[in-house]
């Protein structure tokens, strides 16, 4: 089995996934499936076919396997992060991101020697770190080690996978902070909102709860402020208006219902 080529093909698939229009959490879910599938394929192969030399075994565990393994860790962590990410409040969101970055940095501090070994491109411990037969001689000092698959893990291949995944995740999180800290800049618009404030509030909350702006990582106030700038509106108390909308006895989405009806009617007229 050509492990290197299969890993390269997975990388291409994951790149295409990143370019898709799916939400981040959906991309992560699909990427996890792809990575697991290839890892299962790899395991079946190496259990039934021995490596010709330690050099080839090191090549597999240090490089080929790392593509699906590190991506599996990365997308699993990303999926969990996106699932737990606060829906609104810029300060709360940034605090949440920083807390995650601090936990990831603790990993690198705890494993500083190994991180330096990899960063500097060292190889003198590769026979101990990335060959399976040496795993049996390693003393268990981490509870995770009890659950190692001795046929498919070395003492340090999972650690290396975390090293690559966490570095990448920190970069993603830092970019997320930068994007959250950017001041909102909307060029002067000549558009004017001519419907009611209630209609504006319906639209604003619909956009917010649909998670279609910044993949849901934006507060209701930010969306409302941006729309008010686009439509040259004065500040309105959309919290109060939203409360009034919820107490309506008839349709609570009168404006949105009307939008949908008008669009469908126009489509029907064009088809007819």
Tab-separated table of C-alpha atoms in Angstrom:
chain	number	residue	atom	x	y	z
A	1	UNK	CA	0.000	0.000	0.000
A	2	UNK	CA	1.288	3.424	-0.952
A	3	UNK	CA	0.718	5.226	2.351
A	4	UNK	CA	2.267	8.479	1.188
A	5	UNK	CA	0.005	8.772	-1.864
A	6	UNK	CA	-3.114	7.954	0.132
A	7	UNK	CA	-2.207	10.613	2.693
A	8	UNK	CA	-1.587	13.116	-0.075
A	9	UNK	CA	-4.994	12.340	-1.607
A	10	UNK	CA	-6.617	12.892	1.771
A	11	UNK	CA	-4.895	16.279	2.037
A	12	UNK	CA	-6.382	17.250	-1.327
A	13	UNK	CA	-9.848	16.118	-0.230
A	14	UNK	CA	-9.589	18.151	2.960
A	15	UNK	CA	-8.465	21.205	1.000
A	16	UNK	CA	-11.513	20.894	-1.230
A	17	UNK	CA	-13.678	20.545	1.869
A	18	UNK	CA	-12.264	23.800	3.230
A	19	UNK	CA	-13.241	25.577	0.006
A	20	UNK	CA	-16.831	24.343	0.164
A	21	UNK	CA	-19.811	26.463	1.215
A	22	UNK	CA	-20.614	24.278	4.212
A	23	UNK	CA	-20.590	25.705	7.722
A	24	UNK	CA	-17.385	25.227	9.690
A	25	UNK	CA	-18.928	22.642	11.998
A	26	UNK	CA	-20.202	20.647	8.991
A	27	UNK	CA	-16.775	20.770	7.359
A	28	UNK	CA	-15.242	19.462	10.561
A	29	UNK	CA	-17.742	16.614	10.806
A	30	UNK	CA	-17.150	15.479	7.214
A	31	UNK	CA	-13.371	15.827	7.589
A	32	UNK	CA	-13.433	13.637	10.714
A	33	UNK	CA	-15.162	10.893	8.733
A	34	UNK	CA	-12.557	11.054	5.940
A	35	UNK	CA	-9.666	10.884	8.403
A	36	UNK	CA	-11.133	7.984	10.350
A	37	UNK	CA	-11.744	6.060	7.165
A	38	UNK	CA	-8.125	6.355	6.049
A	39	UNK	CA	-6.750	5.521	9.501
A	40	UNK	CA	-8.864	2.357	9.562
A	41	UNK	CA	-7.504	1.458	6.140
A	42	UNK	CA	-3.944	2.054	7.324
A	43	UNK	CA	-4.424	-0.090	10.416
A	44	UNK	CA	-5.778	-3.037	8.433
A	45	UNK	CA	-2.753	-2.873	6.171
A	46	UNK	CA	0.057	-2.581	8.718
A	47	UNK	CA	-1.382	-5.253	11.010
A	48	UNK	CA	-1.247	-7.792	8.192
A	49	UNK	CA	1.963	-6.575	6.511
A	50	UNK	CA	5.206	-5.980	8.383
A	51	UNK	CA	7.509	-3.124	7.455
A	52	UNK	CA	10.736	-4.110	5.694
A	53	UNK	CA	12.833	-1.950	7.989
A	54	UNK	CA	12.707	0.424	10.936
A	55	UNK	CA	13.299	3.279	8.518
A	56	UNK	CA	10.034	2.524	6.677
A	57	UNK	CA	8.154	2.132	9.938
A	58	UNK	CA	9.457	5.500	11.121
A	59	UNK	CA	8.482	7.029	7.785
A	60	UNK	CA	4.936	5.743	8.264
A	61	UNK	CA	4.388	6.785	11.883
A	62	UNK	CA	6.283	10.066	11.715
A	63	UNK	CA	4.967	11.287	8.372
A	64	UNK	CA	2.351	9.261	6.435
A	65	UNK	CA	0.070	8.477	9.368
A	66	UNK	CA	0.342	12.043	10.646
A	67	UNK	CA	-1.781	13.413	7.803
A	68	UNK	CA	-5.001	11.628	8.799
A	69	UNK	CA	-4.101	11.540	12.516
A	70	UNK	CA	-3.255	15.212	13.024
A	71	UNK	CA	-6.211	16.276	10.892
A	72	UNK	CA	-8.512	13.994	12.881
A	73	UNK	CA	-7.333	15.624	16.113
A	74	UNK	CA	-7.579	19.112	14.617
A	75	UNK	CA	-11.099	18.727	13.258
A	76	UNK	CA	-12.316	16.924	16.392
A	77	UNK	CA	-11.044	19.801	18.531
A	78	UNK	CA	-12.508	22.318	16.089
A	79	UNK	CA	-15.879	20.557	16.094
A	80	UNK	CA	-15.965	20.679	19.898
A	81	UNK	CA	-14.898	24.334	19.898
A	82	UNK	CA	-17.575	25.374	17.384
A	83	UNK	CA	-20.230	23.428	19.310
A	84	UNK	CA	-19.385	25.201	22.576
A	85	UNK	CA	-18.675	28.661	21.140
A	86	UNK	CA	-20.845	31.409	22.700
A	87	UNK	CA	-23.486	32.709	20.334
A	88	UNK	CA	-23.182	36.365	21.212
A	89	UNK	CA	-21.233	38.955	23.146
A	90	UNK	CA	-17.877	39.894	21.656
A	91	UNK	CA	-16.118	40.081	25.033
A	92	UNK	CA	-17.452	36.666	26.084
A	93	UNK	CA	-16.413	35.180	22.742
A	94	UNK	CA	-12.871	36.557	22.907
A	95	UNK	CA	-12.477	35.359	26.508
A	96	UNK	CA	-13.630	31.906	25.414
A	97	UNK	CA	-11.078	31.842	22.583
A	98	UNK	CA	-8.245	33.016	24.837
A	99	UNK	CA	-9.071	30.354	27.404
A	100	UNK	CA	-8.801	27.698	24.691
A	101	UNK	CA	-5.478	29.119	23.474
A	102	UNK	CA	-4.116	29.052	27.026
A	103	UNK	CA	-5.024	25.376	27.394
A	104	UNK	CA	-3.321	24.573	24.113
A	105	UNK	CA	-0.210	26.506	25.113
A	106	UNK	CA	-0.061	24.457	28.313
A	107	UNK	CA	0.352	21.367	26.143
A	108	UNK	CA	3.460	22.819	24.494
A	109	UNK	CA	4.940	23.844	27.834
A	110	UNK	CA	4.341	20.358	29.255
A	111	UNK	CA	5.938	18.698	26.209
A	112	UNK	CA	8.629	21.292	25.567
A	113	UNK	CA	11.470	18.809	24.996
A	114	UNK	CA	9.533	16.815	22.410
A	115	UNK	CA	8.288	20.020	20.753
A	116	UNK	CA	11.899	21.190	20.412
A	117	UNK	CA	12.905	17.780	19.063
A	118	UNK	CA	10.337	18.042	16.263
A	119	UNK	CA	10.797	21.748	15.569
A	120	UNK	CA	14.572	21.353	15.217
A	121	UNK	CA	14.169	18.381	12.866
A	122	UNK	CA	16.034	15.970	15.141
A	123	UNK	CA	16.036	12.240	14.380
A	124	UNK	CA	18.301	10.624	17.000
A	125	UNK	CA	15.376	9.295	19.080
A	126	UNK	CA	13.213	8.231	16.133
A	127	UNK	CA	13.840	4.543	16.770
A	128	UNK	CA	12.436	4.960	20.274
A	129	UNK	CA	9.641	7.359	19.388
A	130	UNK	CA	8.288	5.941	16.135
A	131	UNK	CA	8.916	2.176	16.141
A	132	UNK	CA	6.271	-0.026	17.731
A	133	UNK	CA	8.482	-2.654	19.364
A	134	UNK	CA	9.897	-0.031	21.720
A	135	UNK	CA	6.383	0.873	22.903
A	136	UNK	CA	6.235	-2.264	25.042
A	137	UNK	CA	9.207	-1.006	27.074
A	138	UNK	CA	7.749	2.450	27.789
A	139	UNK	CA	6.514	2.998	31.353
A	140	UNK	CA	2.905	4.146	31.515
A	141	UNK	CA	2.790	7.663	32.977
A	142	UNK	CA	-0.327	8.904	31.185
A	143	UNK	CA	-3.783	7.344	31.442
A	144	UNK	CA	-4.164	7.582	27.646
A	145	UNK	CA	-1.310	5.099	27.256
A	146	UNK	CA	-3.477	2.311	28.692
A	147	UNK	CA	-5.678	2.536	25.629
A	148	UNK	CA	-2.943	2.584	22.991
A	149	UNK	CA	-3.375	0.150	20.163
A	150	UNK	CA	0.016	-1.571	20.301
A	151	UNK	CA	-0.354	-2.650	16.672
A	152	UNK	CA	-1.098	0.840	15.421
A	153	UNK	CA	0.585	3.221	17.856
A	154	UNK	CA	4.113	4.038	18.888
A	155	UNK	CA	5.042	5.808	22.091
A	156	UNK	CA	5.009	9.249	20.435
A	157	UNK	CA	2.952	9.172	17.216
A	158	UNK	CA	-0.212	10.426	18.958
A	159	UNK	CA	1.820	13.098	20.725
A	160	UNK	CA	3.190	14.221	17.365
A	161	UNK	CA	-0.335	14.329	15.965
A	162	UNK	CA	-1.407	16.613	18.805
A	163	UNK	CA	1.681	18.777	18.238
A	164	UNK	CA	0.721	19.427	14.604
A	165	UNK	CA	-3.021	19.769	15.310
A	166	UNK	CA	-2.671	22.141	18.253
A	167	UNK	CA	-0.244	24.428	16.407
A	168	UNK	CA	-2.751	24.691	13.599
A	169	UNK	CA	-5.645	25.225	16.004
A	170	UNK	CA	-3.837	28.076	17.771
A	171	UNK	CA	-3.295	29.772	14.400
A	172	UNK	CA	-7.013	29.408	13.625
A	173	UNK	CA	-8.021	30.805	17.015
A	174	UNK	CA	-5.637	33.759	16.780
A	175	UNK	CA	-7.091	34.595	13.366
A	176	UNK	CA	-10.553	34.392	14.912
A	177	UNK	CA	-9.560	36.925	17.570
A	178	UNK	CA	-8.149	39.253	14.910
A	179	UNK	CA	-11.370	39.099	12.911
A	180	UNK	CA	-13.433	39.779	16.061
A	181	UNK	CA	-11.288	42.794	16.935
A	182	UNK	CA	-11.502	44.426	13.523
A	183	UNK	CA	-13.607	47.581	13.631
A	184	UNK	CA	-16.761	47.416	11.571
A	185	UNK	CA	-16.346	49.454	8.415
A	186	UNK	CA	-19.252	49.931	6.051
A	187	UNK	CA	-19.031	52.461	3.246
A	188	UNK	CA	-21.772	55.075	3.137
A	189	UNK	CA	-24.916	53.623	1.667
A	190	UNK	CA	-27.719	55.409	-0.151
A	191	UNK	CA	-30.192	52.672	0.748
A	192	UNK	CA	-33.050	53.553	3.092
A	193	UNK	CA	-35.236	51.208	5.105
A	194	UNK	CA	-38.857	52.075	4.341
A	195	UNK	CA	-40.633	49.275	6.177
A	196	UNK	CA	-41.515	49.321	9.882
A	197	UNK	CA	-39.125	48.929	12.785
A	198	UNK	CA	-40.887	45.661	13.613
A	199	UNK	CA	-40.105	44.371	10.124
A	200	UNK	CA	-36.467	45.364	10.574
A	201	UNK	CA	-36.339	43.538	13.911
A	202	UNK	CA	-37.848	40.369	12.423
A	203	UNK	CA	-35.214	40.361	9.699
A	204	UNK	CA	-32.382	41.046	12.147
A	205	UNK	CA	-33.317	38.237	14.509
A	206	UNK	CA	-33.937	35.827	11.626
A	207	UNK	CA	-30.408	36.451	10.345
A	208	UNK	CA	-29.010	36.071	13.854
A	209	UNK	CA	-30.731	32.791	14.707
A	210	UNK	CA	-30.028	31.233	11.300
A	211	UNK	CA	-26.237	31.318	11.982
A	212	UNK	CA	-25.574	32.398	8.388
A	213	UNK	CA	-23.374	35.391	9.273
A	214	UNK	CA	-19.811	34.567	10.363
A	215	UNK	CA	-21.041	30.996	10.901
A	216	UNK	CA	-23.053	32.159	13.901
A	217	UNK	CA	-20.097	33.726	15.703
A	218	UNK	CA	-21.578	37.213	15.873
A	219	UNK	CA	-23.881	38.962	18.312
A	220	UNK	CA	-27.350	40.274	17.578
A	221	UNK	CA	-26.205	43.833	18.335
A	222	UNK	CA	-23.443	43.664	15.722
A	223	UNK	CA	-25.866	42.460	13.058
A	224	UNK	CA	-28.401	45.143	13.951
A	225	UNK	CA	-25.744	47.877	13.928
A	226	UNK	CA	-24.446	46.799	10.520
A	227	UNK	CA	-27.926	46.714	9.011
A	228	UNK	CA	-28.771	50.102	10.495
A	229	UNK	CA	-25.683	51.548	8.844
A	230	UNK	CA	-26.520	49.956	5.501
A	231	UNK	CA	-30.095	51.248	5.573
A	232	UNK	CA	-29.270	54.625	7.178
A	233	UNK	CA	-31.478	54.014	10.184
A	234	UNK	CA	-31.428	55.741	13.540
A	235	UNK	CA	-30.895	53.623	16.633
A	236	UNK	CA	-33.957	51.591	17.563
A	237	UNK	CA	-34.747	49.552	20.679
A	238	UNK	CA	-34.836	46.207	18.893
A	239	UNK	CA	-34.798	44.267	22.199
A	240	UNK	CA	-38.094	45.866	23.216
A	241	UNK	CA	-39.560	45.430	19.739
A	242	UNK	CA	-38.544	41.769	19.686
A	243	UNK	CA	-40.332	41.259	23.008
A	244	UNK	CA	-43.472	42.792	21.494
A	245	UNK	CA	-43.172	40.573	18.411
A	246	UNK	CA	-43.011	37.441	20.577
A	247	UNK	CA	-46.255	38.451	22.314
A	248	UNK	CA	-48.232	38.739	19.063
A	249	UNK	CA	-51.405	36.665	19.073
A	250	UNK	CA	-51.368	36.035	15.328
A	251	UNK	CA	-48.307	35.475	13.147
A	252	UNK	CA	-45.128	36.412	15.008
A	253	UNK	CA	-43.196	36.547	11.702
A	254	UNK	CA	-45.623	38.643	9.667
A	255	UNK	CA	-42.886	40.450	7.720
A	256	UNK	CA	-40.893	37.301	6.949
A	257	UNK	CA	-44.062	35.466	5.917
A	258	UNK	CA	-44.891	38.331	3.570
A	259	UNK	CA	-41.384	38.240	2.082
A	260	UNK	CA	-41.689	34.536	1.401
A	261	UNK	CA	-45.172	34.890	-0.131
A	262	UNK	CA	-44.074	37.719	-2.436
A	263	UNK	CA	-41.046	35.811	-3.650
A	264	UNK	CA	-43.072	32.663	-4.342
A	265	UNK	CA	-45.742	34.709	-6.153
A	266	UNK	CA	-43.086	36.377	-8.324
A	267	UNK	CA	-41.560	32.990	-9.174
A	268	UNK	CA	-44.991	31.648	-10.094
A	269	UNK	CA	-45.647	34.703	-12.290
A	270	UNK	CA	-42.331	34.227	-14.090
A	271	UNK	CA	-43.008	30.527	-14.624
A	272	UNK	CA	-46.556	31.193	-15.823
